[in-house]
Short mmCIF file of C-alpha atoms and ligand atoms in Angstrom, two decimals:
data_model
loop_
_atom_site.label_atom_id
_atom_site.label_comp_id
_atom_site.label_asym_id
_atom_site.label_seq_id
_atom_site.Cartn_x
_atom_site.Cartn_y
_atom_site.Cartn_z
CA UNK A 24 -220.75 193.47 -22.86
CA UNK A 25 -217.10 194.31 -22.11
CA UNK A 26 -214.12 191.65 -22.36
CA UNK A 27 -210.86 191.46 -20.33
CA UNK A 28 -207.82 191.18 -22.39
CA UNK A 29 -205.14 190.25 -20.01
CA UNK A 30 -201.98 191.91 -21.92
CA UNK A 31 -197.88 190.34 -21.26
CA UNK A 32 -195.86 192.86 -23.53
CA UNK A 33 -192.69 190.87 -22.62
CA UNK A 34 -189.04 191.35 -23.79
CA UNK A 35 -186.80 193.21 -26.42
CA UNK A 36 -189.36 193.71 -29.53
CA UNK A 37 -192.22 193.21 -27.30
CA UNK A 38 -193.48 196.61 -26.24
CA UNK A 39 -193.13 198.12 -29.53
CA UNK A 40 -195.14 195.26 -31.59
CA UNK A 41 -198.07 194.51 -28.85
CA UNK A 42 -199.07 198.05 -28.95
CA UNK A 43 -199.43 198.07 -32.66
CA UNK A 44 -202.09 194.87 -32.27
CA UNK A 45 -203.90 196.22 -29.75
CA UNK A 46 -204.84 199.55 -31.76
CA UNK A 47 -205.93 197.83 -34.80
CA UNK A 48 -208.17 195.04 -32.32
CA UNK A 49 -209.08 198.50 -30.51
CA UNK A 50 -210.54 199.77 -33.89
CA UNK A 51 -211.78 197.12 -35.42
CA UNK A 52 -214.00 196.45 -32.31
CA UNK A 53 -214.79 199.77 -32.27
CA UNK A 54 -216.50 199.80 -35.47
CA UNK A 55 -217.80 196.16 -34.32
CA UNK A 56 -219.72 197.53 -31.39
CA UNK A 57 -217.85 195.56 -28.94
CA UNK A 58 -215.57 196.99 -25.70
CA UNK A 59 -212.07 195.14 -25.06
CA UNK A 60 -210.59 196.63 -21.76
CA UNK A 61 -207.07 196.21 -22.05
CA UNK A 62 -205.15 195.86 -18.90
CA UNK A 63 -201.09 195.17 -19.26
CA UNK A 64 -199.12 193.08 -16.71
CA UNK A 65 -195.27 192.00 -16.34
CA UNK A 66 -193.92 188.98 -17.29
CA UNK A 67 -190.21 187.60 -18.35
CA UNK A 68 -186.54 188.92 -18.15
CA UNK A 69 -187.68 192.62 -17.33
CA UNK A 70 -190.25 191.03 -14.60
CA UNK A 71 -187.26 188.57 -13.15
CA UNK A 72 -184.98 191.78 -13.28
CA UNK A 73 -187.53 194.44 -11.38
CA UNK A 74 -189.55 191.89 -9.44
CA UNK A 75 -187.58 189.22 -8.99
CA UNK A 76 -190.06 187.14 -10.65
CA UNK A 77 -190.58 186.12 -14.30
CA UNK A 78 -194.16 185.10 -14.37
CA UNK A 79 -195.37 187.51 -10.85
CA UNK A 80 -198.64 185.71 -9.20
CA UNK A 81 -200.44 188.80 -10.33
CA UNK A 82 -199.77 188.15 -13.66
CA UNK A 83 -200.43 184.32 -13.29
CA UNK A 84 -203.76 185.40 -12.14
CA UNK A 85 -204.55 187.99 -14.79
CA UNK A 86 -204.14 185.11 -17.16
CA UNK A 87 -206.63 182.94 -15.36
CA UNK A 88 -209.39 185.47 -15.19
CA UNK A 89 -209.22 187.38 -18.39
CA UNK A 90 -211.67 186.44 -21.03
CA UNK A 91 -208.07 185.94 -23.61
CA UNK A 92 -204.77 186.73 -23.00
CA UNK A 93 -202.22 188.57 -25.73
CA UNK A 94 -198.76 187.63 -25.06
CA UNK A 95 -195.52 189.63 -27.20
CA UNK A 96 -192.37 187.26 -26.61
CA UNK A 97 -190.06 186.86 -23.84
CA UNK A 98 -186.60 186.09 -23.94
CA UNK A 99 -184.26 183.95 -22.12
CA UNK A 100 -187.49 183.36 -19.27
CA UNK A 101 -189.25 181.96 -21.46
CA UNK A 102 -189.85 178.37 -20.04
CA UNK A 103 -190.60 180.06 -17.10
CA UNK A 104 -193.41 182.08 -18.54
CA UNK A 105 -195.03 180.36 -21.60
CA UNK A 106 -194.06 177.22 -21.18
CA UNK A 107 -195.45 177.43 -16.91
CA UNK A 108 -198.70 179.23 -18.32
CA UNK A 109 -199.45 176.20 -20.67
CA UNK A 110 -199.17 174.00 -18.18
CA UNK A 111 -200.69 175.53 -15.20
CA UNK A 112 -203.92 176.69 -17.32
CA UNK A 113 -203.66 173.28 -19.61
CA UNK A 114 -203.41 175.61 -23.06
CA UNK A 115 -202.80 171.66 -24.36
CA UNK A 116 -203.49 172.88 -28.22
CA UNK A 117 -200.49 174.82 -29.81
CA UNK A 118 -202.22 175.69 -33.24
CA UNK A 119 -199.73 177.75 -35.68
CA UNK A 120 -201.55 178.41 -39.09
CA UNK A 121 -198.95 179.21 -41.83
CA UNK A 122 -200.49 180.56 -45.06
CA UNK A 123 -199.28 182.20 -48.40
CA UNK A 124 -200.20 185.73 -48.47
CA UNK A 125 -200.06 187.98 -51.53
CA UNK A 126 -196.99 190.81 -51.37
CA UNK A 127 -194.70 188.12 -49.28
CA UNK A 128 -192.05 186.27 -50.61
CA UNK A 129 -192.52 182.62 -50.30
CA UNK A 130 -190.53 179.58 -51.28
CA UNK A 131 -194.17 178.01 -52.21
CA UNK A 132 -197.07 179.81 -53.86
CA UNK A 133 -200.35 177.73 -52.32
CA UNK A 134 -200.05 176.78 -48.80
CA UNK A 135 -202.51 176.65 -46.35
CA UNK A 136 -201.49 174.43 -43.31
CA UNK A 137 -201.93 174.26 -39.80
CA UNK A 138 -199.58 172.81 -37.22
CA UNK A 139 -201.57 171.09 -34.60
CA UNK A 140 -199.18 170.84 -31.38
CA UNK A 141 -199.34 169.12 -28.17
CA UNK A 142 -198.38 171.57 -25.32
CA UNK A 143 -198.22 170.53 -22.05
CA UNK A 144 -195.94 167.11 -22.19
CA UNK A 145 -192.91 165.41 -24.37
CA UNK A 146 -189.73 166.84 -23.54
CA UNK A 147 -191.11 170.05 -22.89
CA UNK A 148 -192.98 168.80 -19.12
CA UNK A 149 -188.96 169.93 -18.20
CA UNK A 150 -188.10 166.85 -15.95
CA UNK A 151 -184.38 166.96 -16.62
CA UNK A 152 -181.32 165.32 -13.89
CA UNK A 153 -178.04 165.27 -13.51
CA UNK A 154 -176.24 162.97 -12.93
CA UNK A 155 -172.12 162.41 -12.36
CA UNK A 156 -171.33 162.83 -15.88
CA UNK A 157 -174.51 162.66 -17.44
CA UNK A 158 -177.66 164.70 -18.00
CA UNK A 159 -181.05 162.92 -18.22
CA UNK A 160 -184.62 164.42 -19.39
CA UNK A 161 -187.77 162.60 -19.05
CA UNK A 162 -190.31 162.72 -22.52
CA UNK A 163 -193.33 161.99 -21.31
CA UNK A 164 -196.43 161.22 -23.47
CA UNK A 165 -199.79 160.08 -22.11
CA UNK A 166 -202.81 158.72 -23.07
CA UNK A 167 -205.35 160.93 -22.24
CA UNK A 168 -202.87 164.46 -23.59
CA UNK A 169 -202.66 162.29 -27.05
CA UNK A 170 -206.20 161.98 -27.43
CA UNK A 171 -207.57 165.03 -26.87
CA UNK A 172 -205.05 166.67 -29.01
CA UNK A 173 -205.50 164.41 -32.05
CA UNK A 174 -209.26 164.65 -31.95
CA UNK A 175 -208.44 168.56 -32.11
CA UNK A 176 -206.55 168.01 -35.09
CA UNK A 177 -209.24 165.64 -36.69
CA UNK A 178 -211.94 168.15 -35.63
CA UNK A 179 -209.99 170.90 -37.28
CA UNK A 180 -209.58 168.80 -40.57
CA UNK A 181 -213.37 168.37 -40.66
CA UNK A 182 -213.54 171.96 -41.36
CA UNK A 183 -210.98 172.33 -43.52
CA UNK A 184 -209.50 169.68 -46.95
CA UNK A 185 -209.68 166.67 -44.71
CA UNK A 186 -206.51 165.56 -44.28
CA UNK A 187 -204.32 164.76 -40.98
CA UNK A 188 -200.18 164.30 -41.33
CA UNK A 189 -199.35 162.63 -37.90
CA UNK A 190 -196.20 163.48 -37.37
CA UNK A 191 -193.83 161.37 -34.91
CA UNK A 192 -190.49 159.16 -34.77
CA UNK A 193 -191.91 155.93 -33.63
CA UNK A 194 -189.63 154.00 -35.48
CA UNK A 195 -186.97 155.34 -33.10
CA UNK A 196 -189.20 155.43 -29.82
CA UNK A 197 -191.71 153.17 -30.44
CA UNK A 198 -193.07 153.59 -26.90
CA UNK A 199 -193.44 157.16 -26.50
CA UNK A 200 -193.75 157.96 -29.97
CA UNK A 201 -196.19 154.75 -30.20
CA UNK A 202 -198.57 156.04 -28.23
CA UNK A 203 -198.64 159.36 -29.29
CA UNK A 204 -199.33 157.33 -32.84
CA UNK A 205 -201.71 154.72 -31.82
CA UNK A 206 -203.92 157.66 -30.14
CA UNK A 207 -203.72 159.26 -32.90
CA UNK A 208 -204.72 156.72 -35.14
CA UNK A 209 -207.67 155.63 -33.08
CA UNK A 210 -209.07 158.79 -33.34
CA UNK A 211 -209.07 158.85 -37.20
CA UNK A 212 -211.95 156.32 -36.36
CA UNK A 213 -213.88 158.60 -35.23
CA UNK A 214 -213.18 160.47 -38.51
CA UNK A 215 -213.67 158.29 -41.27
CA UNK A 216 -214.22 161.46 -44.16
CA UNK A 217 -210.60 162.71 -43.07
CA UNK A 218 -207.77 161.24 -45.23
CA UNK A 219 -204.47 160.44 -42.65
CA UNK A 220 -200.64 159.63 -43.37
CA UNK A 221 -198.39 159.50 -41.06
CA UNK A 222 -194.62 160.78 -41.24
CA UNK A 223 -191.40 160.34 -39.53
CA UNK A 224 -190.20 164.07 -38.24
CA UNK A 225 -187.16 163.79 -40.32
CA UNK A 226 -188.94 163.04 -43.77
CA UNK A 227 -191.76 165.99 -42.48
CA UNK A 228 -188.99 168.25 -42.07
CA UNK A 229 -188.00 167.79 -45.67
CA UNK A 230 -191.22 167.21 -46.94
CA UNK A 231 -192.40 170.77 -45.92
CA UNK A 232 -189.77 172.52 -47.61
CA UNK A 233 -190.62 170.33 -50.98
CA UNK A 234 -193.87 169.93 -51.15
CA UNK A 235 -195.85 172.32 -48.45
CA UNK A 236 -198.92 172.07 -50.72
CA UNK A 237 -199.18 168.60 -49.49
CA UNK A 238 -200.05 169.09 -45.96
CA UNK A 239 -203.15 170.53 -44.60
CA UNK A 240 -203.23 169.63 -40.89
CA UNK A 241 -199.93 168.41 -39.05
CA UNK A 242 -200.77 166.46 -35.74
CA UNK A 243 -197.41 166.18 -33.83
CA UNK A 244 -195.87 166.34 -30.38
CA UNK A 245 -194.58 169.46 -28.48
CA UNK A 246 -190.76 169.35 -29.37
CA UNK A 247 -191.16 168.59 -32.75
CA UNK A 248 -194.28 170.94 -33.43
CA UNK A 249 -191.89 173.87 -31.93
CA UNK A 250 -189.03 173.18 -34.73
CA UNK A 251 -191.43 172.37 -37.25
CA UNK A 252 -193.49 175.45 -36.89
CA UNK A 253 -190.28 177.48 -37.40
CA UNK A 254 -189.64 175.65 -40.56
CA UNK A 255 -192.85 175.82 -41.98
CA UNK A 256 -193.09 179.75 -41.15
CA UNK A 257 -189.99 180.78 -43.28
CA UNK A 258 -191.64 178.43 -46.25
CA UNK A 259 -193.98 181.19 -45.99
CA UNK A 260 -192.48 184.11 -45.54
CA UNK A 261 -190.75 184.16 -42.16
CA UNK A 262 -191.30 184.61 -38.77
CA UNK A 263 -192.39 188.29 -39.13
CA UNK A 264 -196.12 186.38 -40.17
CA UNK A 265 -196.09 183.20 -38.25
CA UNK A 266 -199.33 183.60 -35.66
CA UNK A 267 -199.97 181.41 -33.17
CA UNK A 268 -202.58 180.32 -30.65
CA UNK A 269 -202.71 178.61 -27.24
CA UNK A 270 -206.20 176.69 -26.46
CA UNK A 271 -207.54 175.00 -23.53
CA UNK A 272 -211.00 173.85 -22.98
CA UNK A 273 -211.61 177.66 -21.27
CA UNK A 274 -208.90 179.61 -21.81
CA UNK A 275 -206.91 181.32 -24.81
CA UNK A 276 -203.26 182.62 -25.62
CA UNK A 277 -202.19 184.41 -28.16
CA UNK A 278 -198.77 185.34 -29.12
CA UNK A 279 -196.64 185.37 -32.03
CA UNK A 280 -193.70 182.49 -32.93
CA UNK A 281 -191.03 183.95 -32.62
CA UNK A 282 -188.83 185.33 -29.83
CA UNK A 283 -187.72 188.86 -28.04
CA UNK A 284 -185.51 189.06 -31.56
CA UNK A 285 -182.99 190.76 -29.10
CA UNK A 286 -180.67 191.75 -32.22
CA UNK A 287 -183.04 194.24 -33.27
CA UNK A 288 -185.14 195.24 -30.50
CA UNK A 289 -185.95 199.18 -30.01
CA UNK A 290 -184.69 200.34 -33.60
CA UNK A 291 -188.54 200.79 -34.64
CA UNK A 292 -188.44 197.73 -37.14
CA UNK A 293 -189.66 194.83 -35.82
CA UNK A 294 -192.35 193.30 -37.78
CA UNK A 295 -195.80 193.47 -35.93
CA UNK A 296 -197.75 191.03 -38.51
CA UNK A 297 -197.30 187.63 -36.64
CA UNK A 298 -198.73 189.47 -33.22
CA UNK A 299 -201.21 191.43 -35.45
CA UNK A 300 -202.57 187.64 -36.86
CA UNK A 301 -202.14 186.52 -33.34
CA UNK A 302 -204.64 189.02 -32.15
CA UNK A 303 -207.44 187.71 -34.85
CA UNK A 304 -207.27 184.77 -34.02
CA UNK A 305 -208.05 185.56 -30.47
CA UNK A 306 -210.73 187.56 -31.62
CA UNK A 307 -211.95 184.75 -33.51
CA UNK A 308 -211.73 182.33 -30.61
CA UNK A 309 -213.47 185.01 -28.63
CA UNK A 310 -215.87 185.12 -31.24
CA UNK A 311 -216.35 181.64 -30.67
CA UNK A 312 -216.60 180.95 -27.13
CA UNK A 313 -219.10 183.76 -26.30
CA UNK A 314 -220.87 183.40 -29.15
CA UNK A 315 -220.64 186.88 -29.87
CA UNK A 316 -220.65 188.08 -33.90
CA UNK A 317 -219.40 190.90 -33.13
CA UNK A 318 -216.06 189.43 -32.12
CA UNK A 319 -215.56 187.25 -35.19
CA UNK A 320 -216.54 190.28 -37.50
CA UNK A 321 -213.48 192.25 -35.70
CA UNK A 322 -211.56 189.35 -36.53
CA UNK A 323 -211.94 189.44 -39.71
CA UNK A 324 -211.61 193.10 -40.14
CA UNK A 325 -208.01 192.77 -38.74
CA UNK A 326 -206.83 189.65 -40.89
CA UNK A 327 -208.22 191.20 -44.12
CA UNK A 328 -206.35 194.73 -43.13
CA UNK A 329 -203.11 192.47 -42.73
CA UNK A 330 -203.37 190.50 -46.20
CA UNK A 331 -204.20 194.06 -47.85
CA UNK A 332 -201.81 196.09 -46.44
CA UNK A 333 -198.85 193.76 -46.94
CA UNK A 334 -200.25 193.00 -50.79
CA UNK A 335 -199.99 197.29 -50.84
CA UNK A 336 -195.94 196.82 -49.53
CA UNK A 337 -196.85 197.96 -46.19
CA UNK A 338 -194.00 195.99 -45.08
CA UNK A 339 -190.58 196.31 -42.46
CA UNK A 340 -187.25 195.65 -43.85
CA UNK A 341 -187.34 191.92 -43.08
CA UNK A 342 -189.98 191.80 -45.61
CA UNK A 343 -188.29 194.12 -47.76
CA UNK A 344 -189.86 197.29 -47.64
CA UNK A 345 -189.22 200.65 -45.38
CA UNK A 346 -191.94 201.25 -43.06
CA UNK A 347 -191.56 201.52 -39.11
CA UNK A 348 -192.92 199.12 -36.64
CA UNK A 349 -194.80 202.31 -35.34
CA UNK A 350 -196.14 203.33 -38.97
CA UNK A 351 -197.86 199.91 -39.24
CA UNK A 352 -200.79 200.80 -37.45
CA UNK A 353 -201.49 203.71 -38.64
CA UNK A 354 -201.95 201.96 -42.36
CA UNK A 355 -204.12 198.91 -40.85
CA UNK A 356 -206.44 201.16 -39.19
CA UNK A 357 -207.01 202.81 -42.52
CA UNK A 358 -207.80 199.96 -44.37
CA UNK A 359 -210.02 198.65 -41.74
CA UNK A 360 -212.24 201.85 -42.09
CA UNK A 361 -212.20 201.16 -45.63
CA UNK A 362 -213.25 197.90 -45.23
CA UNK A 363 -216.02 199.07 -42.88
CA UNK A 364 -217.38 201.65 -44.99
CA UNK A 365 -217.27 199.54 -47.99
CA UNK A 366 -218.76 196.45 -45.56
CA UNK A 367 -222.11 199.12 -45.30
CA UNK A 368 -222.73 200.43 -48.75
P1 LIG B 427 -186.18 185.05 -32.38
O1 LIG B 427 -187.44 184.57 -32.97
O2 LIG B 427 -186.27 186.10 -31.33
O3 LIG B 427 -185.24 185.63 -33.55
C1 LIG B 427 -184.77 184.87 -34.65
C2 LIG B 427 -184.43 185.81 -35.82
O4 LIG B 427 -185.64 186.30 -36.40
C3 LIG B 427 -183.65 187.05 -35.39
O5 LIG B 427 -182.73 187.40 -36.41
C4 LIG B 427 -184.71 188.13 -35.26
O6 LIG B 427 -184.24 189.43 -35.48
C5 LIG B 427 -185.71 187.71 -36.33
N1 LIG B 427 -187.09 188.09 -35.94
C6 LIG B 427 -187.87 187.47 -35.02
N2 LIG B 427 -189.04 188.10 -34.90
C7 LIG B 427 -189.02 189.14 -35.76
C8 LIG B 427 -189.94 190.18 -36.09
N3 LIG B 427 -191.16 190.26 -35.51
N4 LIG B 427 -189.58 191.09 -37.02
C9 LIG B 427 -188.37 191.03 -37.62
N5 LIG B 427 -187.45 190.08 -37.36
C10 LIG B 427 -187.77 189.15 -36.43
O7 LIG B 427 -185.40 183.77 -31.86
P2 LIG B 427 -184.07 183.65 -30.97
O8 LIG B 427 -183.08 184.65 -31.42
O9 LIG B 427 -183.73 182.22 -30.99
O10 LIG B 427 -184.51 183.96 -29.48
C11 LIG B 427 -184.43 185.24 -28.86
C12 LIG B 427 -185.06 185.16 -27.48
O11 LIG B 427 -186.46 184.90 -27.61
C13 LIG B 427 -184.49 184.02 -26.62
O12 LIG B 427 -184.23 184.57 -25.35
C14 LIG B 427 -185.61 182.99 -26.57
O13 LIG B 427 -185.64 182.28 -25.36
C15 LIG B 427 -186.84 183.85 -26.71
N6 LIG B 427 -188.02 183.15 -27.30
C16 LIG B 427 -189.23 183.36 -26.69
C17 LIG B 427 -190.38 182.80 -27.20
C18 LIG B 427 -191.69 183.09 -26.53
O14 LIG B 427 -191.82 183.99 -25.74
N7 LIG B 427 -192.75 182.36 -26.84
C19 LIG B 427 -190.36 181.94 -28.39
C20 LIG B 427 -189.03 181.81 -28.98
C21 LIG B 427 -187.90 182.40 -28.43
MG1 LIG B 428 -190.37 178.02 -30.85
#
């Protein structure tokens, strides 16, 4: 059995951190007994500029008939490619797991949350006007979005401590907001072993910087997830680790949090852990939706490579340590044989 990885290598750090992910996946499957065929395609400033297109219909396509997709960042397109490809291939789940791992500096020493974000409405469905003098954007939150998400994030919390944050403003916007609450709130019925609080955005925002042990799934809405999940990724450790996933009822996309990181692009440093953790978990949604052990074993194989390595200082400068994005790699791949070997004594 052979699976289609539809690859967007994107802008400024993005061809020099995608290829480091799809070595290790390429070994670790390997060793698995399982074929990824990797095929790239264009997408974002570098598309716009050659093809006069951001997100080409080839591309567009590509992501609609591979079996996952692994997207590096894009820069100033960006709305144009990520945010379009949510909506056109409903990717409504934005999950962005941020954990403490050993060798990183953290401001906490025991977190272990996940941000569950809508992804196809709010402020982000981009209905914006102008007017004389004025400039107007629609937020729009429906029923059926706000459902489906929060029973993702009460599903979630069944597997994990069994506890939901809902996350919203509806003091402020009581009727957008509301919903998004009510829904969410209804479906903690349907979830009566999973604890549930819900927060204002502001207090979340300082709550996760004081007490990030406290939360173990966050259920919030599209703009707010977006900030948030920057936050919460520098409580541990930055954005050079923050992974994150975009799910649809068929379809996967996986692609770090952070941007094309412009300022440092080609100097051989960008950190390739956050599209490294990106590519497990699409291995692990793989896994998943084929039913395929093989996948998930990969998975793991790559995520344990990335907590070792970076506990052994394999680390780039924003992490404080020396290596090259281009010597990363070379160091996972080693521990993954490792792992292997040891995995079969
Ligand atoms: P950014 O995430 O690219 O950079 C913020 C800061 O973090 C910079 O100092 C950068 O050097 C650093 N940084 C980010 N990733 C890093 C990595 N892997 N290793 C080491 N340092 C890293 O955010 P910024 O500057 O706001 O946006 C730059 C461009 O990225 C913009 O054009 C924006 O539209 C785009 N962007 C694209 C996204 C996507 O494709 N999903 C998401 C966020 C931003
Ligand atoms: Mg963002």
């Amino acid at each position: 059995m052979m699976y289609k990885i539809a690859v967007l290598e994107g802008d400024g750090i993005g061809p020099e951190i995608i290829p480091v992910a799809v070595s290790v996946v390429t070994k670790a499957t390997e060793l698995t007994g399982v074929t990824l065929e990797f095929e790239r395609y264009p997408a974002g400033d570098r598309a716009l500029e050659e093809l006069g297109e951001a997100l080409p219909r080839e591309t567009l396509e590509a992501v609609g008939t591979a079996d996952a997709t692994l997207k590096g960042p894009v820069g100033e397109t960006a709305k144009d490619v990520i945010v379009r490809l949510r909506q056109v291939y409903d990717l409504y789940v934005n999950l962005r797991p941020a954990k403490t791992m050993p060798g990183v500096k953290a401001l906490a020493s025991n977190v272990d949350v996940v941000i569950v974000r809508e992804n196809t409405e709010d402020l982000y469905k981009g209905y914006e006007f102008e007017l004389p003098g004025a400039a107007i954007a629609l937020k729009v939150v429906t029923e059926v979005a706000s459902m489906r998400i929060a029973e993702f994030a009460f599903n979630l919390a069944e597997r994990r401590r069994k506890h939901v944050t809902i996350v919203h403003k509806g003091n402020v916007l009581p009727v957008t907001d509301g919903l998004f609450a009510r829904c969410a709130h209804r479906s903690s019925s349907n979830h009566p072993d999973v604890a549930y609080r819900d927060m204002y955005v502001d207090a979340a925002a300082m709550a996760i910087v004081r007490n990030p042990e406290s939360f173990d799934v966050i259920l919030t809405s599209n703009l707010y997830g977006d900030i948030l999940s920057d936050e919460l990724a520098q409580v541990v450790g930055g954005l050079g680790v923050a992974p994150a996933a975009n799910i649809g009822d068929e379809r996967g996309l996986f692609e770090p949090v952070h941007g094309s990181a412009p300022d440092i692009a080609g100097r051989d440093i960008a950190n390739p852990y956050a599209t490294v953790l990106s590519a497990a978990m699409m291995l692990d949604w793989l896994g998943d939706g084929k039913n395929d052990e093989r996948l998930s074993k990969a998975s793991m194989l790559v995520e344990k490579s990335a907590v070792i390595a970076l506990e052994r200082g394999v680390k780039t400068p924003d992490l404080g340590g020396h290596h090259r994005t281009s010597q990363i790699s070379k160091e996972l791949e080693a521990i993954i044989d490792e792992l292997w070997t040891r995995g079969r004594d």
